[in-house]
Amino acid sequence: MKKQIGWYLWTLLEGVVILGILLAGALEHTRSGWKLPISGFTIWVGLSWLLGYPWLRRKYRDMYSKNGEHFESYKYRALTLHHQDMSNSHVNRRWTTNGVSANPWEYTAGETQSTDEILNPILVFAEHLWATFLLILFGPVLVAWSLLV
């Protein structure tokens, strides 16, 4: 029972950033400060986050996989194709240094360096935020659809 409660609270915590973003649009500025008016949208989002999101996150677990699309920049792709061209131009179907030119500065020059290793975690984070946004926004509809089907 403690494990299930811990899992439920942890899942709610994972969706709190998107919940804050969704509800930030409904904030109103008054003389006394900021207030969040209770409307149909705030009730929809709150109930979706409290009741539907943990269950939907478990059901659509594959949306949160870290093994999704791998981002590949155009520079990295061009460098890979260049290496393939260089290796295809070897002599007599045997790898030799004859006729193959190598650039010893290839990996130290700024023009050939790739930022793929930096961008991949950012891409995964953005994909997970987008999936959470969709699950919270359309949570009750997805839960009802799952129960009907």
Short mmCIF file of C-alpha atoms in Angstrom, two decimals:
data_model
loop_
_atom_site.label_atom_id
_atom_site.label_comp_id
_atom_site.label_asym_id
_atom_site.label_seq_id
_atom_site.Cartn_x
_atom_site.Cartn_y
_atom_site.Cartn_z
CA MET A 1 0.00 0.00 0.00
CA LYS A 2 2.86 2.40 0.84
CA LYS A 3 4.50 1.59 -2.49
CA GLN A 4 1.32 2.46 -4.41
CA ILE A 5 0.84 5.72 -2.52
CA GLY A 6 4.49 6.62 -3.12
CA TRP A 7 4.14 5.82 -6.82
CA TYR A 8 0.96 7.92 -7.04
CA LEU A 9 2.57 10.92 -5.34
CA TRP A 10 5.72 10.63 -7.44
CA THR A 11 3.65 10.51 -10.64
CA LEU A 12 1.71 13.60 -9.56
CA LEU A 13 5.00 15.36 -8.89
CA GLU A 14 6.20 14.51 -12.41
CA GLY A 15 3.14 16.27 -13.87
CA VAL A 16 3.26 19.36 -11.68
CA VAL A 17 5.35 21.44 -14.13
CA ILE A 18 2.81 21.08 -16.93
CA LEU A 19 -0.03 21.62 -14.45
CA GLY A 20 1.61 24.90 -13.44
CA ILE A 21 2.03 25.95 -17.08
CA LEU A 22 -1.60 25.14 -17.89
CA LEU A 23 -2.95 26.97 -14.86
CA ALA A 24 -0.61 29.95 -15.28
CA GLY A 25 -2.65 30.99 -18.31
CA ALA A 26 -5.77 31.25 -16.13
CA LEU A 27 -4.16 33.49 -13.48
CA GLU A 28 -5.67 36.93 -13.01
CA HIS A 29 -3.91 39.96 -11.56
CA THR A 30 -5.93 41.88 -8.98
CA ARG A 31 -5.07 44.71 -6.60
CA SER A 32 -4.31 42.25 -3.83
CA GLY A 33 -2.11 40.07 -6.06
CA TRP A 34 -2.54 37.10 -8.31
CA LYS A 35 -5.56 34.81 -8.06
CA LEU A 36 -6.63 31.66 -9.79
CA PRO A 37 -10.35 31.80 -10.53
CA ILE A 38 -12.18 28.50 -10.34
CA SER A 39 -13.56 27.83 -13.81
CA GLY A 40 -14.43 24.80 -15.86
CA PHE A 41 -10.92 24.72 -17.30
CA THR A 42 -9.19 24.76 -13.90
CA ILE A 43 -11.50 22.00 -12.61
CA TRP A 44 -10.90 19.96 -15.80
CA VAL A 45 -7.12 20.28 -15.53
CA GLY A 46 -7.04 19.66 -11.77
CA LEU A 47 -9.19 16.54 -11.89
CA SER A 48 -7.35 15.26 -14.92
CA TRP A 49 -4.05 15.67 -13.07
CA LEU A 50 -5.32 14.13 -9.81
CA LEU A 51 -7.37 11.26 -11.17
CA GLY A 52 -6.34 10.50 -14.73
CA TYR A 53 -2.69 11.38 -15.13
CA PRO A 54 -1.11 8.69 -12.91
CA TRP A 55 -3.15 5.94 -14.53
CA LEU A 56 -2.57 7.28 -18.06
CA ARG A 57 1.15 7.64 -17.44
CA ARG A 58 1.31 3.96 -16.56
CA LYS A 59 -0.87 2.97 -19.53
CA TYR A 60 1.13 5.02 -22.06
CA ARG A 61 4.52 4.14 -20.60
CA ASP A 62 6.12 3.86 -24.03
CA MET A 63 5.62 7.63 -24.57
CA TYR A 64 8.14 8.21 -21.78
CA SER A 65 10.81 5.91 -23.14
CA LYS A 66 14.33 7.30 -23.40
CA ASN A 67 14.92 5.11 -26.46
CA GLY A 68 12.84 7.23 -28.81
CA GLU A 69 13.98 9.20 -31.81
CA HIS A 70 17.67 9.98 -31.87
CA PHE A 71 18.40 13.55 -32.92
CA GLU A 72 21.05 13.80 -35.59
CA SER A 73 22.25 17.21 -36.73
CA TYR A 74 23.10 17.99 -40.31
CA LYS A 75 26.77 18.45 -39.38
CA TYR A 76 26.98 15.00 -37.80
CA ARG A 77 25.21 13.45 -40.79
CA ALA A 78 27.55 15.22 -43.23
CA LEU A 79 30.58 14.06 -41.28
CA THR A 80 29.28 10.48 -41.29
CA LEU A 81 28.72 10.59 -45.05
CA HIS A 82 32.21 12.04 -45.52
CA HIS A 83 33.69 9.14 -43.55
CA GLN A 84 31.70 6.66 -45.64
CA ASP A 85 33.00 8.27 -48.83
CA MET A 86 36.56 8.12 -47.53
CA SER A 87 36.27 4.47 -46.57
CA ASN A 88 34.68 3.58 -49.91
CA SER A 89 37.68 4.98 -51.76
CA HIS A 90 40.15 2.47 -50.43
CA VAL A 91 42.45 0.63 -52.82
CA ASN A 92 41.79 -2.91 -54.16
CA ARG A 93 39.06 -3.67 -51.65
CA ARG A 94 41.65 -3.57 -48.88
CA TRP A 95 42.13 -0.82 -46.37
CA THR A 96 45.38 0.97 -47.01
CA THR A 97 46.59 4.48 -46.50
CA ASN A 98 47.43 4.80 -50.21
CA GLY A 99 45.11 7.29 -51.85
CA VAL A 100 43.22 7.99 -48.63
CA SER A 101 43.67 11.44 -47.24
CA ALA A 102 42.89 12.08 -43.61
CA ASN A 103 42.47 15.39 -41.90
CA PRO A 104 44.21 15.21 -38.50
CA TRP A 105 42.38 18.39 -37.39
CA GLU A 106 38.94 17.05 -38.26
CA TYR A 107 37.76 16.58 -34.70
CA THR A 108 39.36 19.69 -33.26
CA ALA A 109 37.94 22.24 -35.70
CA GLY A 110 34.73 23.99 -34.72
CA GLU A 111 33.17 23.45 -38.15
CA THR A 112 32.96 19.67 -37.79
CA GLN A 113 32.01 19.37 -34.16
CA SER A 114 28.52 18.17 -33.40
CA THR A 115 26.14 19.17 -30.64
CA ASP A 116 24.06 16.01 -30.84
CA GLU A 117 25.11 14.78 -27.40
CA ILE A 118 23.89 18.07 -25.90
CA LEU A 119 20.64 18.23 -27.85
CA ASN A 120 19.46 14.63 -27.35
CA PRO A 121 18.63 15.00 -23.62
CA ILE A 122 16.90 18.31 -24.35
CA LEU A 123 14.86 16.64 -27.10
CA VAL A 124 13.86 13.78 -24.78
CA PHE A 125 12.87 16.26 -22.05
CA ALA A 126 10.76 18.27 -24.51
CA GLU A 127 9.06 15.11 -25.78
CA HIS A 128 8.20 14.06 -22.23
CA LEU A 129 6.83 17.53 -21.43
CA TRP A 130 4.70 17.43 -24.57
CA ALA A 131 3.39 13.95 -23.69
CA THR A 132 2.53 15.11 -20.16
CA PHE A 133 0.77 18.18 -21.57
CA LEU A 134 -1.39 16.00 -23.82
CA LEU A 135 -2.16 13.46 -21.08
CA ILE A 136 -3.27 16.14 -18.62
CA LEU A 137 -5.21 18.20 -21.14
CA PHE A 138 -7.04 15.24 -22.69
CA GLY A 139 -6.89 12.97 -19.63
CA PRO A 140 -10.62 12.54 -18.92
CA VAL A 141 -11.34 11.91 -22.61
CA LEU A 142 -8.60 9.25 -22.78
CA VAL A 143 -9.78 7.59 -19.55
CA ALA A 144 -13.39 7.49 -20.83
CA TRP A 145 -12.23 6.11 -24.18
CA SER A 146 -10.16 3.42 -22.46
CA LEU A 147 -13.11 2.39 -20.30
CA LEU A 148 -15.46 2.22 -23.31
CA VAL A 149 -13.04 0.22 -25.44
#
